[in-house]
Tab-separated table of C-alpha atoms in Angstrom:
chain	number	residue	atom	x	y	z
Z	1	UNK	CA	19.944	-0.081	21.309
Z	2	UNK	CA	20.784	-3.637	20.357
Z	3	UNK	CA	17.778	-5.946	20.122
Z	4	UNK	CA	19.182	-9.868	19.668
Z	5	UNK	CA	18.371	-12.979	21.957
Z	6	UNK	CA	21.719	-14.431	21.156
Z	7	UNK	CA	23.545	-13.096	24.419
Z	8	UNK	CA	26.991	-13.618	22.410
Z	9	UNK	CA	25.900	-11.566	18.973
Z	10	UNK	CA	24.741	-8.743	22.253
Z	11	UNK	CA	28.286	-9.084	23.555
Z	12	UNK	CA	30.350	-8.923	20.101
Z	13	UNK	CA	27.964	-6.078	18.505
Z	14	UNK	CA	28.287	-4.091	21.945
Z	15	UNK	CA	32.247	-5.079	22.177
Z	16	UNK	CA	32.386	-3.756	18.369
Z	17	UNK	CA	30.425	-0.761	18.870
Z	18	UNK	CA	32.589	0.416	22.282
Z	19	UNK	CA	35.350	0.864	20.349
Z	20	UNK	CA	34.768	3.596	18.815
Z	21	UNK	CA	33.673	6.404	21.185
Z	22	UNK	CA	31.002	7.978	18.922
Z	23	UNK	CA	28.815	5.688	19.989
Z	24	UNK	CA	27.140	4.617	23.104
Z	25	UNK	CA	24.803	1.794	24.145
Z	26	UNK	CA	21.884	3.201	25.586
Z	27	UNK	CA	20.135	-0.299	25.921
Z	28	UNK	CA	19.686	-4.215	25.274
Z	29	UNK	CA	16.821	-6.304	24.489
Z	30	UNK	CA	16.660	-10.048	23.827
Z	31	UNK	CA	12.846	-9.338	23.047
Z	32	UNK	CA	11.323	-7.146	20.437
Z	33	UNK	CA	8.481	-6.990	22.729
Z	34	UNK	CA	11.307	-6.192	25.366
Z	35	UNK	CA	12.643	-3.751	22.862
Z	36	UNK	CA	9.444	-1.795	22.639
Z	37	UNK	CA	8.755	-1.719	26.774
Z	38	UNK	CA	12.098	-0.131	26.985
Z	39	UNK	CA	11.984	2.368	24.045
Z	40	UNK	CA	9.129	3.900	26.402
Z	41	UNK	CA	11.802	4.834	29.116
Z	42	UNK	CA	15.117	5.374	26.900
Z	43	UNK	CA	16.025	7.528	23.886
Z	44	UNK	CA	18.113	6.316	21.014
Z	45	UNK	CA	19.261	7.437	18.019
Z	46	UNK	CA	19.605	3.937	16.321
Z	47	UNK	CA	17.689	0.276	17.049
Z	48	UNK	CA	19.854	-2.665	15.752
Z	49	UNK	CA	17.521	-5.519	15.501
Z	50	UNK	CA	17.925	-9.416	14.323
Z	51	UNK	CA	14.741	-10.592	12.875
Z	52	UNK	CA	14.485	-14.125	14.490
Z	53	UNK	CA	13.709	-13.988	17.930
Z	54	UNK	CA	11.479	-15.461	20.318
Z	55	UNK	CA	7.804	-13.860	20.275
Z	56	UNK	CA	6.363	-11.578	17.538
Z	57	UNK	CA	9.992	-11.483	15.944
Z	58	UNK	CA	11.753	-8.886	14.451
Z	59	UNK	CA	10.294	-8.251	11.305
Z	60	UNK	CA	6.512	-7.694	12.216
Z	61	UNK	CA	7.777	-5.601	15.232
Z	62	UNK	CA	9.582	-3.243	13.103
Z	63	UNK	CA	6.250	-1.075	12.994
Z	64	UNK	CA	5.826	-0.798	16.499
Z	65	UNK	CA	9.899	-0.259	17.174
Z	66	UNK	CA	9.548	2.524	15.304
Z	67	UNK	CA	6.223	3.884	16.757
Z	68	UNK	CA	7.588	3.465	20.249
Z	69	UNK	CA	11.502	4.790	19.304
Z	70	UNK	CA	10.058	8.257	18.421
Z	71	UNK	CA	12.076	8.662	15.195
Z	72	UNK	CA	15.134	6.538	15.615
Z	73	UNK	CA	16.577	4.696	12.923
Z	74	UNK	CA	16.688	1.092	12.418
Z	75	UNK	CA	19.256	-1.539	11.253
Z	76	UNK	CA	18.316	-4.754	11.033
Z	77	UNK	CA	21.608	-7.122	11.907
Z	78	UNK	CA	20.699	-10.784	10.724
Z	79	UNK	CA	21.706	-13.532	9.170
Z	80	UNK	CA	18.489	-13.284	7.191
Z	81	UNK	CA	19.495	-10.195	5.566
Z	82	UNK	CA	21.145	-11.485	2.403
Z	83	UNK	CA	20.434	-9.104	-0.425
Z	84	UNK	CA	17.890	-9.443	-2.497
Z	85	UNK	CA	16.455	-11.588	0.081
Z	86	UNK	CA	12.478	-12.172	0.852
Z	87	UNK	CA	12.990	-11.086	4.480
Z	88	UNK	CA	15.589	-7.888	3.649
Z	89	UNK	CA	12.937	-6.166	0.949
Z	90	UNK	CA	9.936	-6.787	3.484
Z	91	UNK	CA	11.965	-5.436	6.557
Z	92	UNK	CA	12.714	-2.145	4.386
Z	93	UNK	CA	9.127	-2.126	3.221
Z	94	UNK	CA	8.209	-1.750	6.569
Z	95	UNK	CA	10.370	1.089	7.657
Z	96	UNK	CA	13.980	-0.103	8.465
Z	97	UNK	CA	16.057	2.052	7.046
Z	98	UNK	CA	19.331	-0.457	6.393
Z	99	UNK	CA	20.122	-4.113	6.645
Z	100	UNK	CA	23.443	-5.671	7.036
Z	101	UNK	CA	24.303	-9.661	6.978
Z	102	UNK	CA	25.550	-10.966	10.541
Z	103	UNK	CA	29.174	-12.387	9.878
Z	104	UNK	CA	29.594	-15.768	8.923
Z	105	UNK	CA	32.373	-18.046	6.834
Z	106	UNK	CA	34.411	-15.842	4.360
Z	107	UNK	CA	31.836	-13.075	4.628
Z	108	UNK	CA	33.029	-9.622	4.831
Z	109	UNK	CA	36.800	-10.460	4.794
Z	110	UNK	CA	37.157	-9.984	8.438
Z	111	UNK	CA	36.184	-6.009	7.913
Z	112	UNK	CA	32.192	-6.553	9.778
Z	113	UNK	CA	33.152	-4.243	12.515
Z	114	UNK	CA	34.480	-1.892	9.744
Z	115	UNK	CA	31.259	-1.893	7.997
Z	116	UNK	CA	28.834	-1.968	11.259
Z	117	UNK	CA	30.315	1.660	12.620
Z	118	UNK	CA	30.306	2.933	8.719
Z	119	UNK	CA	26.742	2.323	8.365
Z	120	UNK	CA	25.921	3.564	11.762
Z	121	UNK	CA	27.754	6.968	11.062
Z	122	UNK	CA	25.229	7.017	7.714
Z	123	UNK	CA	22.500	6.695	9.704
Z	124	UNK	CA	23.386	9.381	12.475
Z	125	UNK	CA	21.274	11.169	14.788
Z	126	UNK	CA	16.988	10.088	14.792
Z	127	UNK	CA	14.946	12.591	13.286
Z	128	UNK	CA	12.105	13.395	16.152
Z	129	UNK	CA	11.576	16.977	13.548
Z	130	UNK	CA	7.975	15.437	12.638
Z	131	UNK	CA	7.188	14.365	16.892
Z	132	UNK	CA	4.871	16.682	18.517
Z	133	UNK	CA	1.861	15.965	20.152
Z	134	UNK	CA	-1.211	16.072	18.798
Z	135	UNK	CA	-5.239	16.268	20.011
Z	136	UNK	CA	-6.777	13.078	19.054
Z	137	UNK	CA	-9.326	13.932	16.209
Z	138	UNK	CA	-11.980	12.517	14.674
Z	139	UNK	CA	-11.077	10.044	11.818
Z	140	UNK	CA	-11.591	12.222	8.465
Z	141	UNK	CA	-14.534	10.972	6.574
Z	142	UNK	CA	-14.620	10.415	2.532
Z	143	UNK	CA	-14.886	13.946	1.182
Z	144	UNK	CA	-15.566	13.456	-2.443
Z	145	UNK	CA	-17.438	11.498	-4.470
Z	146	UNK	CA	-15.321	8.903	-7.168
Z	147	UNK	CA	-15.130	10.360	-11.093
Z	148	UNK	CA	-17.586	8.293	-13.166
Z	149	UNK	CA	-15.737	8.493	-16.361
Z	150	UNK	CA	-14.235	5.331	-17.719
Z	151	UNK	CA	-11.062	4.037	-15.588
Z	152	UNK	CA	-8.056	3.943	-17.579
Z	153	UNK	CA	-5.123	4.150	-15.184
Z	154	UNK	CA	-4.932	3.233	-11.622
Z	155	UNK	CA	-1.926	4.384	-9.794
Z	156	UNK	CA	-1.006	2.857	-6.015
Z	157	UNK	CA	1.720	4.523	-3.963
Z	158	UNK	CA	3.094	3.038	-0.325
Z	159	UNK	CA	5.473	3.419	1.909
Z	160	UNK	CA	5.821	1.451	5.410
Z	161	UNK	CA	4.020	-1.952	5.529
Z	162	UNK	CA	3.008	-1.429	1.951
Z	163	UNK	CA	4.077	-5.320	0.611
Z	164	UNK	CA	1.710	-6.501	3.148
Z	165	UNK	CA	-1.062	-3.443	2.144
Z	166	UNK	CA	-0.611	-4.080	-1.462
Z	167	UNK	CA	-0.851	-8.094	-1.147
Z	168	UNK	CA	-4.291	-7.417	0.788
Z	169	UNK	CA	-5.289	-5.145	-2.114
Z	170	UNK	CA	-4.308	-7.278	-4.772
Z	171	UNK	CA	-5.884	-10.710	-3.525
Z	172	UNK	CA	-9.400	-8.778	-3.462
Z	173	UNK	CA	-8.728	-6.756	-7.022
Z	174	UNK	CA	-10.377	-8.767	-9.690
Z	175	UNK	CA	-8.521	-10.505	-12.105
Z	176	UNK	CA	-8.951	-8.336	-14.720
Z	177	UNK	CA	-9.535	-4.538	-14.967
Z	178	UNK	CA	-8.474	-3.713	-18.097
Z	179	UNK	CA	-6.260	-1.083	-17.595
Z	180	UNK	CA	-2.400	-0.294	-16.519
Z	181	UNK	CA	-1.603	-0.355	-12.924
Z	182	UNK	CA	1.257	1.922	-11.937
Z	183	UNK	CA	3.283	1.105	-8.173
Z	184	UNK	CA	5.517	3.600	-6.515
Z	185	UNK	CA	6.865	1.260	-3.148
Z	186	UNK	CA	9.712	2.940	-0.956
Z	187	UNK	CA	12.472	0.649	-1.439
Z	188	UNK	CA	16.238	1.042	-2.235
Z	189	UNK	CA	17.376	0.184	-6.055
Z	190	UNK	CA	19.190	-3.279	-5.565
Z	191	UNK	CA	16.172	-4.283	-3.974
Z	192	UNK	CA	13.398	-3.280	-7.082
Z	193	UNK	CA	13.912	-6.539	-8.587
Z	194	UNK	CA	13.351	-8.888	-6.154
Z	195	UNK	CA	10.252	-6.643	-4.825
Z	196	UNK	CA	8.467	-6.645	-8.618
Z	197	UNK	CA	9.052	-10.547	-8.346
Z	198	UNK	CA	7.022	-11.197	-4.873
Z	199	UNK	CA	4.430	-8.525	-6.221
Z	200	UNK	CA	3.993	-10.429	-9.594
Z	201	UNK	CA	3.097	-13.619	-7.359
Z	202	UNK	CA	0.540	-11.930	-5.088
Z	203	UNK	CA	-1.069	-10.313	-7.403
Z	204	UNK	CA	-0.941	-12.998	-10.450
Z	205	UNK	CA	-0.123	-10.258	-12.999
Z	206	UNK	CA	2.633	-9.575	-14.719
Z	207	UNK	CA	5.073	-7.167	-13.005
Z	208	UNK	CA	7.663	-4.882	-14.692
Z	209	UNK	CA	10.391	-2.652	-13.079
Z	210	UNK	CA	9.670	0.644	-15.034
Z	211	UNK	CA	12.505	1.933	-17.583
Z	212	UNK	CA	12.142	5.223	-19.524
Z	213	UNK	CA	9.397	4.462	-22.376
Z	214	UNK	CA	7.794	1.229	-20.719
Z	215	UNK	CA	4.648	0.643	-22.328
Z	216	UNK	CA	1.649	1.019	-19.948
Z	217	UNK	CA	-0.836	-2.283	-20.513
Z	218	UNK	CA	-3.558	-3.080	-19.132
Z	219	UNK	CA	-3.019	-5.254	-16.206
Z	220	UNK	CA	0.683	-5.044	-16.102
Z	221	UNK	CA	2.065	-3.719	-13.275
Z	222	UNK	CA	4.555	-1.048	-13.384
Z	223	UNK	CA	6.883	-0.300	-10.678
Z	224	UNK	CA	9.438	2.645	-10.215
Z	225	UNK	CA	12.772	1.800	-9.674
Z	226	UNK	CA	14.637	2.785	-6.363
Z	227	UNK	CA	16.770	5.679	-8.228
Z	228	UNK	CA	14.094	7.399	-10.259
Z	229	UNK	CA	9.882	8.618	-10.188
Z	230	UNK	CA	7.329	7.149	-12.148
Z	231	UNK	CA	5.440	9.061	-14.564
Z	232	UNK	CA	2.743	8.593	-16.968
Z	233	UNK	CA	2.895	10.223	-20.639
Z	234	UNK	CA	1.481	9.577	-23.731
Z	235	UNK	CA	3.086	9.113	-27.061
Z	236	UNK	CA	1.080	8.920	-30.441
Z	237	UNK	CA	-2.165	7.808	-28.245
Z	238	UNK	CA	0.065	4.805	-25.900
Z	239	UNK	CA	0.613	5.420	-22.571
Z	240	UNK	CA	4.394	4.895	-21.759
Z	241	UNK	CA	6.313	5.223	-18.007
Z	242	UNK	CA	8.881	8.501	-17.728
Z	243	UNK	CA	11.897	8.462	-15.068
Z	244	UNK	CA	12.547	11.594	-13.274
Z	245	UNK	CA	15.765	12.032	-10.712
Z	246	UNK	CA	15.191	15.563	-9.579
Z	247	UNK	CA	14.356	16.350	-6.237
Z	248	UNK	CA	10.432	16.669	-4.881
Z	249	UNK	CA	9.076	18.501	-1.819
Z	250	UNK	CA	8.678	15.199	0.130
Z	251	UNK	CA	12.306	14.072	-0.293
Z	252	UNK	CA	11.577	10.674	-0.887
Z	253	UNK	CA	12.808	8.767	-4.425
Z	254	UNK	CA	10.713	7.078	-5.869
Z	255	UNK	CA	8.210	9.647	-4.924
Z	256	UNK	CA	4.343	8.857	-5.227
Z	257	UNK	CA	3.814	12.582	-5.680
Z	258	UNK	CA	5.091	13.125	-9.402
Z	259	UNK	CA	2.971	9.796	-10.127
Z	260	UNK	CA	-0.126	10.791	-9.184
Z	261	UNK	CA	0.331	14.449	-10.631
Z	262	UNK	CA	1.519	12.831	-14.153
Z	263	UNK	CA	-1.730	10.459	-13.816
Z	264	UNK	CA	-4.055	13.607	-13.251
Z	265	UNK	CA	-1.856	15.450	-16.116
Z	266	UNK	CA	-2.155	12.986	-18.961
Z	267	UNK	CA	-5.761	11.452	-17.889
Z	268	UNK	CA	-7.812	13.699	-15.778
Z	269	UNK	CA	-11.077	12.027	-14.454
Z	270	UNK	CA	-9.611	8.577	-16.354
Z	271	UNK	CA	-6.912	8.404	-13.320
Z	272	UNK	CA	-7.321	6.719	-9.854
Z	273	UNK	CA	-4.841	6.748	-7.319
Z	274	UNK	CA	-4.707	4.823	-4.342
Z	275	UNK	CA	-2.216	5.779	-1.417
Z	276	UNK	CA	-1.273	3.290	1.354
Z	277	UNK	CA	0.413	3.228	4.452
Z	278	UNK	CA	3.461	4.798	4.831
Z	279	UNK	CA	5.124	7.558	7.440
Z	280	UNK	CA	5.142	10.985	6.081
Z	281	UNK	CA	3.154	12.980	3.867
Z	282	UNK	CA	4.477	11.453	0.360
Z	283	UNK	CA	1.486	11.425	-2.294
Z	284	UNK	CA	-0.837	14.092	-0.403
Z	285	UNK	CA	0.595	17.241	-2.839
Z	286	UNK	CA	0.397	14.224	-5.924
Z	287	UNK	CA	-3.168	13.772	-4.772
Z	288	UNK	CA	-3.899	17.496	-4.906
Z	289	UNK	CA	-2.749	18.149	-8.030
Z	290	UNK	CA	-4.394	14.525	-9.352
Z	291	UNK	CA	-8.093	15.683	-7.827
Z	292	UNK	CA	-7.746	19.596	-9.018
Z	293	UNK	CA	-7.289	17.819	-12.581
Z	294	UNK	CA	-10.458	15.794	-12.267
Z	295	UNK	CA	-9.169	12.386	-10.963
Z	296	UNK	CA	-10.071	10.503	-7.844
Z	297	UNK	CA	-7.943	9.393	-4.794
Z	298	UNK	CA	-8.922	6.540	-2.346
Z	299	UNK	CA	-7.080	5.822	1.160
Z	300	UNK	CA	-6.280	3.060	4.154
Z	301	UNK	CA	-7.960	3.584	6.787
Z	302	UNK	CA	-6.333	3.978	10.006
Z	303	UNK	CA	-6.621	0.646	11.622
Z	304	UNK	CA	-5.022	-1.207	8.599
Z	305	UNK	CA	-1.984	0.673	8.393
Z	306	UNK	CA	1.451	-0.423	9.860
Z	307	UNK	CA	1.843	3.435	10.055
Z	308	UNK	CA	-0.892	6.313	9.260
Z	309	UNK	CA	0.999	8.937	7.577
Z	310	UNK	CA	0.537	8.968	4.195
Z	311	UNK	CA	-2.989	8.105	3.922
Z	312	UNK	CA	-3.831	10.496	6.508
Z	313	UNK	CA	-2.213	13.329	4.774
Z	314	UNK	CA	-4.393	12.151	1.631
Z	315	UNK	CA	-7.756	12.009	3.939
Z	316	UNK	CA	-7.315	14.550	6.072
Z	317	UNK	CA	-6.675	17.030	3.281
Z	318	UNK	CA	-10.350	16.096	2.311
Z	319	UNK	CA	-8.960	14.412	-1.223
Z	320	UNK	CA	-10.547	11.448	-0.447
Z	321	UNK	CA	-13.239	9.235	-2.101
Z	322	UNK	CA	-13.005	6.599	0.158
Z	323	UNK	CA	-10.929	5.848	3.619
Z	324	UNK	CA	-11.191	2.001	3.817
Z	325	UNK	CA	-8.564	-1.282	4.373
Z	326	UNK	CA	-6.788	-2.032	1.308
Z	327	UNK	CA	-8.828	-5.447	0.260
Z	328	UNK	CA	-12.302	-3.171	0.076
Z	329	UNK	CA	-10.649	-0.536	-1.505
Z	330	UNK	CA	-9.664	-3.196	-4.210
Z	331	UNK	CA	-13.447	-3.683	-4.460
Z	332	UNK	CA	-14.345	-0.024	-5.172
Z	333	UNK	CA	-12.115	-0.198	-7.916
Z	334	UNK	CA	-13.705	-3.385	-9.012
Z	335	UNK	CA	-17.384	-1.684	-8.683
Z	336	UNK	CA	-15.321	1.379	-10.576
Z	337	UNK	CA	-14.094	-0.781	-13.691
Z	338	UNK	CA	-17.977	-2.257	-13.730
Z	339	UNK	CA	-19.622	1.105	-13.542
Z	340	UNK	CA	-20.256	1.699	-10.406
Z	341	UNK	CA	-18.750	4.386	-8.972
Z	342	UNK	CA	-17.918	5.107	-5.227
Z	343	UNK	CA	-20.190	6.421	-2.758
């Protein structure tokens, strides 16, 4: 499907994408909101979508694209998607899965169309392996109650629509809690950078990109890079940040999992982890092992999240000491640091 309302970038991307006869054009939109109706009536494997358009726009309709596309794939095609820019690391954060710069002067070398069809054969077929219907349940309540030992680490994993989750839970944090603050955000490498920057502004604290042996401080924000996982160890009484590459159950890198199972490791009932939306199941086993070692493990609710996955893995696994939107979340951790602990 190709979602632009410029009818000429429809006509080239469509020309482009005819000429090679592994693909097919199953539909057009000029709306994202048009994009979304259709997706109810049309199957595709991959969604190319600009991000300035008329209505809602592309970029705060990714969520809903890929609600209603039932596990296609999206590319977002736009002259907005420089890298490293503002636009391309929040499109990504909120589930597209690749981003590629319309043409313009000098760019590409006249080898776009090359590129296009190359990154639509990496994306290949939509994964529909984790569509099947399910009863509408009950939302899970808070099954535990929060550790009242001392806070010492709090660790914060997301996936999709986490830059606008963790600026929510940032703004409502207190300034100071004393103690390190670990991030694991799905996001490719090139892109770490750039995302540490925005997160540094929103949440006026200093914000690292985490290589082997960072020093955990308090207040500093820590974030895993886009090749590696971020882990907590201690060396001669410091916490420092470890880098593993190997592969986890959930398949993502940076996994939350291995953070929040380091954090229960290293700190026990010291360690809070705090898992926001995202689509999969990422941080639920990490949240396991992080309660089993005497830690505590808070939620997003439903309603706040671009996409329910994550947290509901967390919640409905009864892990949870709280199941709430990421700004009063921030506040139980406040009440946490000032000895109050969660209800």
């Amino acid at each position: 499907m190709i979602v632009d309302d410029s009818m000429v970038a429809r006509a080239v991307l469509s020309r482009m994408i005819d000429a090679d006869g592994n693909f097919e054009i199953a539909a057009i939109a000029g709306t994202a909101e048009d994009a979304i109706e259709a997706l109810g009536q049309v199957m595709v494997d991959i969604v190319l979508l600009d991000l300035e358009m008329p209505g809602a726009g592309g970029l705060k309709s990714i969520p809903g694209i890929l609600e209603a596309a039932k596990g296609a794939k999206v590319l977002i095609v736009s002259s907005l998607a420089e890298d490293g820019a503002e636009e391309t690391v929040a499109a990504l954060a909120l589930g597209a899965h690749d981003t590629l710069p319309k043409p313009g002067t000098g760019r590409f070398n006249g080898r776009f169309s090359e590129v296009l069809l190359s990154k639509l054969r990496e994306l290949g077929y939509a994964d529909r392996s984790s569509i099947a219907a399910k009863p509408a349940a009950a939302a899970p309540r808070p099954a535990l109650a929060q550790s009242d030992e001392p806070l010492r680490l709090l660790a914060i994993g997301a996936s999709t629509g986490g830059i606008h989750a963790l600026g929510a839970f940032f703004e409502a944090l207190p300034k100071r809690i004393g103690v390190p603050i670990l991030v694991t955000q799905h996001l490719p490498p090139a892109f770490m950078t750039v995302f540490a920057r925005q997160l540094s502004a929103a949440a006026g604290r200093e914000a690292v990109v985490a290589e082997d042996g960072t020093r955990l401080l308090p207040d500093r924000i820590v974030v895993a890079p886009g090749e590696a996982h971020l882990m907590v160890d201690e060396v001669n009484g410091r916490l420092v940040a470890r880098l593993l590459k190997t592969k986890v159950a959930s398949g993502c890198l940076p996994s939350v999992d291995p953070m929040l199972a380091s954090a229960g490791a290293i700190l026990g009932a010291g360690a809070l982890g705090v898992v926001l939306t995202g689509m999969g199941r990422d941080g639920a086993e990490g949240a396991r092992r992080l309660v089993e070692a005497g830690g505590s493990v808070m939620a997003q609710d439903e309603a706040s999240s671009a996409i329910w996955g994550m947290p509901r893995a967390v919640a409905e696994a009864g892990l949870a000491c709280a199941i709430l939107p990421p700004d009063k979340l921030a506040r139980r951790v406040g009440a946490r640091v000032e000895d109050a602990p969660c209800k």
